[in-house]
Amino acid sequence: MTFRNGLDSLLRPEDSVLVLIDHQPYQLANVNSHEPQMVINNTAGLAKAAKAFGVPTILTTVIAAQGGHLFPQITEVFPGQEVIDRTLINTWEDKKVVDLVKATGRKQLIIAGLWTEVCVAMPAIQALGEGWDVTVVTDASGAVSVEAHQVAIQRMIAAGANMMTWLAVAAEWQRDWARTEQAVALTDVIKQHAGGSGIAFLWEQQLLNTPVPNKAG
């Protein structure tokens, strides 16, 4: 096994490219590894974080005429962007998708999709074999069962993939709060999609902006 360690192993927005795969109604209907609304929320958060950091994002579906369109929570983040509709189950066998990824010139490939054990595992394992640095966003993906999700993760780790959650990806892209432009955009994403962390931030802002009562001397 090749260990991922050292500063160079961390994600960098200027080297990252995100591929969101098959976040469609048919697939979501049989996601049982996660609460479905959580998958929608986390994927939307990941998409917005990618946009905030200027990370190229490829959107793709499989036979959308039958499986349904990509979630609007994703397409609304990238208005007007083409969603590549495939017939191939394995996204990494679709030349149009792979050519778009390669055209970015980036090697940190980040993948999330439905289902983990099929439409995430196949391209991740193939891309790893072709020398790509692959990260799978586990909580913006989902499988037909908890077992299927866990086994797929184990399989991809054995092949050399890196596993992360969406908020960890966003934090790694940020890396330094001195990146103020991105920090403002990321804070907006956190407020909308990071659950308790977003609410805690809003509370902190409330406290900071609440005047301290003057006490009579």
Coordinates of C-alpha atoms in Angstrom, one line a residue:
M1 CA 0.0 0.0 0.0
T2 CA 1.2 3.5 -0.8
F3 CA 0.7 5.7 2.2
R4 CA -0.8 9.2 1.8
N5 CA 1.2 11.5 4.0
G6 CA 3.1 14.8 3.9
L7 CA 2.0 18.2 2.8
D8 CA 1.9 17.2 -0.9
S9 CA -0.7 14.5 -0.3
L10 CA -3.3 17.1 0.8
L11 CA -5.9 18.5 -1.6
R12 CA -5.2 21.8 -3.4
P13 CA -7.9 23.7 -5.2
E14 CA -5.6 24.5 -8.1
D15 CA -4.8 20.8 -8.7
S16 CA -8.3 19.4 -8.1
V17 CA -11.1 18.4 -10.5
L18 CA -14.5 17.2 -9.2
V19 CA -16.7 14.7 -11.0
L20 CA -20.3 14.3 -9.7
I21 CA -21.8 11.0 -11.0
D22 CA -25.4 10.0 -11.3
H23 CA -27.0 12.0 -8.5
Q24 CA -30.4 11.1 -10.0
P25 CA -33.9 10.1 -8.7
Y26 CA -33.7 6.5 -9.7
Q27 CA -30.5 5.9 -7.8
L28 CA -31.5 8.0 -4.8
A29 CA -34.7 5.9 -4.5
N30 CA -32.7 2.9 -3.4
V31 CA -30.0 4.6 -1.3
N32 CA -30.1 2.8 2.1
S33 CA -26.5 3.6 3.4
H34 CA -27.4 7.2 4.2
E35 CA -30.5 9.3 4.8
P36 CA -31.4 10.5 1.3
Q37 CA -31.7 14.2 2.2
M38 CA -28.2 14.0 3.8
V39 CA -26.8 12.9 0.4
I40 CA -28.6 15.8 -1.4
N41 CA -27.4 18.3 1.2
N42 CA -23.8 17.1 1.2
T43 CA -23.5 16.9 -2.5
A44 CA -24.9 20.4 -2.9
G45 CA -22.4 21.6 -0.2
L46 CA -19.6 19.9 -2.1
A47 CA -20.6 21.5 -5.4
K48 CA -20.9 25.0 -3.9
A49 CA -17.5 24.6 -2.2
A50 CA -15.9 23.5 -5.6
K51 CA -17.4 26.6 -7.2
A52 CA -16.1 28.8 -4.4
F53 CA -12.6 27.6 -4.9
G54 CA -12.7 27.6 -8.7
V55 CA -12.4 23.8 -8.9
P56 CA -13.6 22.5 -12.3
T57 CA -16.7 20.3 -11.9
I58 CA -17.9 17.7 -14.4
L59 CA -21.6 16.8 -14.1
T60 CA -22.8 13.4 -15.5
T61 CA -25.8 11.2 -15.5
V62 CA -26.6 7.7 -16.9
I63 CA -29.6 7.4 -19.2
A64 CA -31.3 10.4 -17.7
A65 CA -34.5 9.8 -19.8
Q66 CA -35.2 6.8 -17.6
G67 CA -33.2 7.5 -14.4
G68 CA -34.2 11.2 -14.1
H69 CA -32.3 14.4 -14.3
L70 CA -29.4 15.4 -12.0
F71 CA -30.7 16.9 -8.7
P72 CA -31.6 20.6 -9.2
Q73 CA -29.6 21.3 -6.0
I74 CA -26.5 20.5 -8.1
T75 CA -27.4 22.0 -11.5
E76 CA -28.5 25.3 -9.9
V77 CA -24.9 25.7 -8.7
F78 CA -23.7 25.5 -12.3
P79 CA -26.4 27.2 -14.4
G80 CA -26.2 26.5 -18.1
Q81 CA -23.5 23.8 -17.7
E82 CA -23.9 20.7 -19.8
V83 CA -24.7 17.5 -18.0
I84 CA -23.0 14.7 -19.8
D85 CA -25.5 11.8 -20.2
R86 CA -23.8 8.4 -20.6
T87 CA -24.8 4.9 -21.5
L88 CA -21.7 3.4 -19.9
I89 CA -22.1 2.5 -16.3
N90 CA -18.4 3.2 -15.7
T91 CA -17.9 6.9 -16.1
W92 CA -14.2 6.5 -16.8
E93 CA -14.9 4.5 -19.9
D94 CA -16.9 7.5 -21.3
K95 CA -14.4 9.4 -23.6
K96 CA -16.2 12.8 -23.3
V97 CA -16.0 12.8 -19.5
V98 CA -12.4 11.7 -19.4
D99 CA -11.4 14.2 -22.1
L100 CA -12.9 17.0 -20.1
V101 CA -11.1 15.9 -17.0
K102 CA -7.8 15.6 -18.8
A103 CA -8.3 19.1 -20.4
T104 CA -8.2 20.7 -17.0
G105 CA -4.5 19.6 -16.6
R106 CA -5.2 18.6 -13.0
K107 CA -4.3 15.2 -11.4
Q108 CA -6.2 15.3 -8.1
L109 CA -9.4 13.6 -9.2
I110 CA -12.3 13.9 -6.7
I111 CA -15.4 11.7 -7.2
A112 CA -18.8 11.4 -5.6
G113 CA -21.8 9.6 -6.9
L114 CA -24.6 7.1 -6.6
W115 CA -24.1 4.2 -6.1
T116 CA -20.8 3.9 -4.2
E117 CA -20.4 0.2 -5.1
V118 CA -21.0 0.7 -8.8
C119 CA -20.8 4.1 -10.3
V120 CA -18.2 5.4 -7.9
A121 CA -16.0 2.3 -7.5
M122 CA -15.6 1.5 -11.2
P123 CA -14.2 4.9 -12.3
A124 CA -12.2 5.3 -9.1
I125 CA -10.4 1.9 -9.5
Q126 CA -9.8 2.4 -13.2
A127 CA -8.4 5.9 -12.8
L128 CA -6.2 4.8 -10.0
G129 CA -4.7 2.2 -12.3
E130 CA -4.0 4.9 -14.8
G131 CA -2.0 7.0 -12.3
W132 CA -4.6 9.4 -11.1
D133 CA -4.6 10.7 -7.5
V134 CA -8.2 9.7 -6.5
T135 CA -10.3 11.0 -3.6
V136 CA -13.8 9.7 -3.0
V137 CA -16.2 11.8 -1.0
T138 CA -18.1 9.2 1.0
D139 CA -20.9 11.3 2.4
A140 CA -21.8 12.8 -1.0
S141 CA -22.2 9.2 -2.2
G142 CA -24.5 6.4 -1.2
A143 CA -25.2 2.8 -1.8
V144 CA -28.1 0.3 -1.8
S145 CA -27.0 -0.9 1.7
V146 CA -24.6 0.0 4.5
E147 CA -22.7 -3.2 3.6
A148 CA -22.4 -2.2 0.0
H149 CA -21.1 1.2 0.9
Q150 CA -18.6 -0.1 3.3
V151 CA -17.3 -2.9 1.1
A152 CA -17.0 -0.5 -1.8
I153 CA -14.9 1.9 0.4
Q154 CA -12.7 -1.0 1.5
R155 CA -12.2 -2.1 -2.1
M156 CA -11.3 1.4 -3.3
I157 CA -8.9 1.9 -0.3
A158 CA -7.2 -1.4 -1.3
A159 CA -6.8 0.0 -4.8
G160 CA -5.1 3.2 -3.4
A161 CA -8.0 5.7 -3.1
N162 CA -8.3 8.4 -0.5
M163 CA -11.5 8.7 1.4
M164 CA -12.9 12.0 2.7
T165 CA -16.2 13.7 3.7
W166 CA -17.4 16.8 1.9
L167 CA -16.6 19.3 4.7
A168 CA -13.1 17.9 5.1
V169 CA -12.5 18.4 1.3
A170 CA -13.7 22.0 1.6
A171 CA -11.4 22.6 4.7
E172 CA -8.4 21.1 2.9
W173 CA -9.0 23.4 -0.1
Q174 CA -9.2 26.4 2.3
R175 CA -6.2 25.4 4.3
D176 CA -5.5 29.0 5.5
W177 CA -8.1 31.4 6.8
A178 CA -5.9 34.2 5.4
R179 CA -7.4 33.3 2.0
T180 CA -10.2 35.8 2.8
E181 CA -12.0 35.8 -0.5
Q182 CA -12.5 32.0 -0.4
A183 CA -13.2 32.1 3.4
V184 CA -16.2 34.3 2.9
A185 CA -17.6 32.1 0.2
L186 CA -16.9 28.9 2.2
T187 CA -18.6 30.4 5.3
D188 CA -21.8 30.9 3.2
V189 CA -21.6 27.2 2.2
I190 CA -21.1 26.2 5.8
K191 CA -24.1 28.2 7.0
Q192 CA -26.3 26.5 4.4
H193 CA -25.0 22.9 4.5
A194 CA -22.9 22.1 7.5
G195 CA -25.7 21.6 10.0
G196 CA -24.8 22.4 13.6
S197 CA -21.5 24.0 12.5
G198 CA -23.4 26.5 10.4
I199 CA -25.9 27.2 13.2
A200 CA -23.1 27.7 15.7
F201 CA -21.4 30.2 13.3
L202 CA -24.6 32.2 13.1
W203 CA -24.9 32.1 16.9
E204 CA -21.3 33.3 17.2
Q205 CA -22.0 36.2 14.9
Q206 CA -25.1 37.1 16.9
L207 CA -23.1 37.2 20.1
L208 CA -20.3 39.3 18.6
N209 CA -22.9 41.8 17.3
T210 CA -24.9 42.0 20.5
P211 CA -24.1 45.2 22.5
V212 CA -22.9 44.7 26.0
P213 CA -25.4 46.5 28.3
N214 CA -24.0 49.5 30.2
K215 CA -24.1 49.1 33.9
A216 CA -25.0 52.1 36.1
G217 CA -22.0 53.2 38.0

